[in-house]
């Protein structure tokens, strides 16, 4: 009998994080998503340099141009503004808006989630009820209510979305913390003399990073959709600043005169949301296989 | 003759898909179970014993595993030739299986009576009423008190030992000729283990059902089985009658396992141990798979030549070149054999 | 079992209280002044003061909350600052539209999602599975209002197969008229949920398929049909039902945008109007009513666990 | 690491005072969880009045099946759980009057090894980081110092210094358990609680770890509380054995005596249930097969805890809860029948105590 696989030399030390990163990057889908997202960030940073026109410049003589009419690659809108230039500038909003929301959600969700999961007892039940309450108000409705108070605008809208999605993160963090808390190494950390704070920071947090990463990715996509919806309703970014959602609003208002206006911003939103979603799934799969190794 | 064997496994190889291609986790499994007999399949984790048992039931995950060669014969019929549809009527009636984890092996959404009655209905075409009656009857047979009432309850209301009894009831409900028990008592307490083993022994006597017991516990083997197959790293390394194997093991691995068990009275001494770990399926050493851990290994022989499983003493087979060549005479089985005898003497009086 | 249901109902109460408190406090974060908004643009200081006293805005915060809550509990949601109509009346008028839309969307999502999810989950890795998974990934990433715009453009404008906008109640246009007007909006709204249900169903079926008790069922010789229908689906249903409960809120949120596109006079349209005009009594009423419905749905979901999961039933 | 050893040497010269005294330790858990509405679950008495002492340098084994409270007892000693009542004295000092945070300095003296070596090491930390974490907490060691001490500790437990940079996922179960032992020893503790320390290991590896623990005990003058469900292992390791059932000690005494002349029917059943790895002996020895399972600890039976499964139960057992009665020689049993006629515990000691004389 012959052993098929040659005996490899002892493998060099691999940190779990590096192993994990390699697993994520091994998938072509994940790689493609990362490349696309990277591209959007590059566009956002260099939008003014790349854009062929001033995004707000109105070419009143060339309104409602369908795509591929030189020099307007993606055509022009109702005011004769270059769609490509607007889409490029709008990528800034698509990068910043989810960051605001997810930042808020992370700050609230992680701290409260860790507290609820690790301390448990009364703290847990009070925070849990609070999260339940906020969570039972649909995110967009909560955002509307906050906007009613603070007035329309991108930052207000995204703060509201962040607040509304915090309970989701809270639940994930709390659940993961509860699971990790049951692990023997947490008990062991108490035995070797770690204070509670040290245990949470050094032993709990790093061990919930995987589900946290997955949720962050998924929340980014949710926040982007929410931004688009609110801007579409005119409650997010205010004219004349472009966002992909706001561009769809123009398309909606002009759907008889320029039906093609709906294509570019919609596709961009979808690709970006898809990237975040697929990345989230990809990370989740990589964790799955991480668990399954022997 | 082995042709009389109820279950005959010959040269069975099983491979699992992994990131680095197919890995052979069972490499030449070989065993017989006689009608009404009890065969033990022993090994540590990673030895391939459970995979062999699952292969016999046709329960390997289809998409991640394959069987490149081998025969699994039940009463002369090669199960590997059968389609799933052909195999299905045999499961539960000819051969049945119980598992290590009684806590997760029962469907949480149905009552235990329903799960047993369902088996009876599918295999015998019995009416709902008759099937239920039979379910209650077997629950009683396996020693569940107030069986008629408990049949109406859901699995989560049963303790681990009771769930394993339910699993056994389900397995024997259609009177199979062979029961494959995969570590049936590993998850249970010793006193519960003792009662489950007693139950299996009793069922074996009353129904003349053959049992293939997969276990890592040599004590359980000594208690329950007529014959033993010891597996190491995907291969059977020794096969013999139980008394013979425990009395004079003919493979260094077996003797190592026997010596590693803490024994009655040699408290003051260090335990002997087997250095190292079981090699991974993709990192099998050349030559004898056990040689890197073997105290009897000979350079230039064991690390080069691959031994076969051959008879060394009557029906006693061993996969050790040095034993086969007669270079090792006696492998000690315990540090002091007299200890065991003394213990027996003692048990006879105190218990 | 009755006590479990009772306990679930009681558990809703504190959540509702917190929500009502949050909603009520919202108005206090307003930079402006509710009284001056209510009194109108050209009101004098005395007039504003009068309105303030009429509205009871000069009392302590908690007292105001208590009296507000007392009124709310009796159905008194106040009057709109803009139209001076009863908030409750406006809400009750708009509610059937939104409910029709969300329930139809939910139905669409469940039918499509379960079907695709089960087919995909039974054969993970097959071509059908890969197609279903891809479609679900796309569906979940598609902004519902973008899909709505495309549907309007293609189905309604280009081919004229459905009305572009508007709502007709069953009383007015019969079941067909009602259905025709809601079909496109419901599909647009339900697509994300359908995709979510597909994924969850698939995951549930795959997960249950790997459980020990499925192996037991196979080992005792059960036919594939029994293994799938009886042993797999009932257990796989639990996470799916959970997702449905969570998705209801998302549907209501999504309905706001969809209603705007299709010109449906539902809660969403009401919401946008009142938000833009800072009509707080209406906003408060909306938040409360929507939350109540979300809680009601999640209560129904919880109750359905009793069927799927005997452990919950007996605890 | 050597300092406490010296302290012990002096105390060992005189009649050794117990290192740890446990008195009437109790702990119950609530099951069925309370809610905001103040509903309370049923109380489960996990540890129900446990008392014992451990002398410096000895090993006390605690054996019992699941639900016996043996692991809870171990956790109570380290205050991983707070006892409901009882007294804990370590080296003469009351441990329970200290606040939880003040108790942290006791970690230097009291350490623990856990069952599952796959779970007791933080998967995101290197072996070096895990082993030296106690040093960094208590002694604020520098990085280089930690590294040196880490290498020393690893070689003490038979691992190589280059294992320091590895992650737990790259090590075998036996190696991980060695790492866990090294971490527990880093602060030179005096008492080591080993909770099912080898249960998750294969037989061949298990004996390695047991040998290591015995060697370390000799070299470092350690005191062990060795908790396991495996009576053979406990017997191999312990000087004295306590048998627990449903939260109580039912029998405690010198290992030989408990193992060779068990008096409590449960201990006997337990011994009889462990199959001897020798078919000739195993098949001829008489056995006691207990009926039924361990009762639900939330609803323990009336009278003696063991009465529902006891083959010898007499009416008094259903009525009166037996107390653990010491015989003065460090041996105690909680059974009404321990001095009675129907249990043959009066076997002549001579033959039982000298098993090695009966050769084949």
Short mmCIF file of C-alpha atoms in Angstrom, two decimals, chain A residues 184-193, chain D residues 62 69-81 103 106-117 120-121 130 134 176-197 213 222-228:
data_model
loop_
_atom_site.label_atom_id
_atom_site.label_comp_id
_atom_site.label_asym_id
_atom_site.label_seq_id
_atom_site.Cartn_x
_atom_site.Cartn_y
_atom_site.Cartn_z
CA UNK A 184 -13.25 27.07 29.64
CA UNK A 185 -10.51 29.51 28.71
CA UNK A 186 -12.58 32.33 30.17
CA UNK A 187 -12.86 30.45 33.45
CA UNK A 188 -9.15 29.71 33.18
CA UNK A 189 -8.41 33.40 32.77
CA UNK A 190 -10.14 34.08 36.08
CA UNK A 191 -8.12 31.35 37.70
CA UNK A 192 -4.83 32.85 36.55
CA UNK A 193 -5.89 36.17 38.04
CA UNK D 62 -13.01 13.22 44.36
CA UNK D 69 -21.39 18.07 42.37
CA UNK D 70 -17.71 17.20 42.15
CA UNK D 71 -16.86 19.86 39.59
CA UNK D 72 -18.95 22.46 41.38
CA UNK D 73 -17.00 21.69 44.54
CA UNK D 74 -13.75 22.36 42.70
CA UNK D 75 -15.06 25.65 41.35
CA UNK D 76 -16.28 26.73 44.78
CA UNK D 77 -12.80 26.25 46.21
CA UNK D 78 -11.40 28.68 43.66
CA UNK D 79 -14.39 30.94 44.02
CA UNK D 80 -15.21 30.64 40.36
CA UNK D 81 -18.61 30.21 41.93
CA UNK D 103 -9.33 36.97 46.57
CA UNK D 106 -4.99 33.87 46.26
CA UNK D 107 -4.65 32.77 42.68
CA UNK D 108 -0.94 32.56 43.39
CA UNK D 109 -1.60 29.72 45.81
CA UNK D 110 -4.64 28.08 44.28
CA UNK D 111 -4.61 27.00 40.68
CA UNK D 112 -6.71 24.78 38.49
CA UNK D 113 -6.46 22.53 35.44
CA UNK D 114 -9.57 21.96 33.38
CA UNK D 115 -11.04 19.03 31.58
CA UNK D 116 -11.00 19.98 27.97
CA UNK D 117 -7.54 20.96 26.73
CA UNK D 120 -9.06 25.81 28.21
CA UNK D 121 -6.56 27.75 26.10
CA UNK D 130 -1.11 31.92 27.71
CA UNK D 134 -0.20 35.06 35.20
CA UNK D 176 -2.26 21.37 25.30
CA UNK D 177 -2.90 19.82 28.66
CA UNK D 178 0.82 20.19 29.38
CA UNK D 179 0.55 23.84 28.46
CA UNK D 180 -2.40 24.22 30.81
CA UNK D 181 -0.35 22.62 33.56
CA UNK D 182 2.59 24.93 32.83
CA UNK D 183 0.29 27.94 33.09
CA UNK D 184 -1.13 26.70 36.37
CA UNK D 185 2.38 26.24 37.75
CA UNK D 186 3.71 29.61 36.63
CA UNK D 187 2.93 31.27 39.95
CA UNK D 188 4.21 28.35 42.03
CA UNK D 189 0.84 27.50 43.56
CA UNK D 190 0.50 25.27 46.59
CA UNK D 191 -2.80 23.65 45.77
CA UNK D 192 -3.73 22.48 42.32
CA UNK D 193 -7.30 21.51 41.55
CA UNK D 194 -7.42 19.15 38.58
CA UNK D 195 -10.96 18.89 37.23
CA UNK D 196 -11.24 15.86 34.94
CA UNK D 197 -7.76 16.75 33.76
CA UNK D 213 1.44 15.33 37.29
CA UNK D 222 2.31 20.23 45.24
CA UNK D 223 -0.99 19.37 46.85
CA UNK D 224 -3.66 18.06 44.52
CA UNK D 225 -7.39 17.92 44.55
CA UNK D 226 -7.97 15.44 41.77
CA UNK D 227 -11.52 15.36 40.46
CA UNK D 228 -12.62 12.68 38.02
#
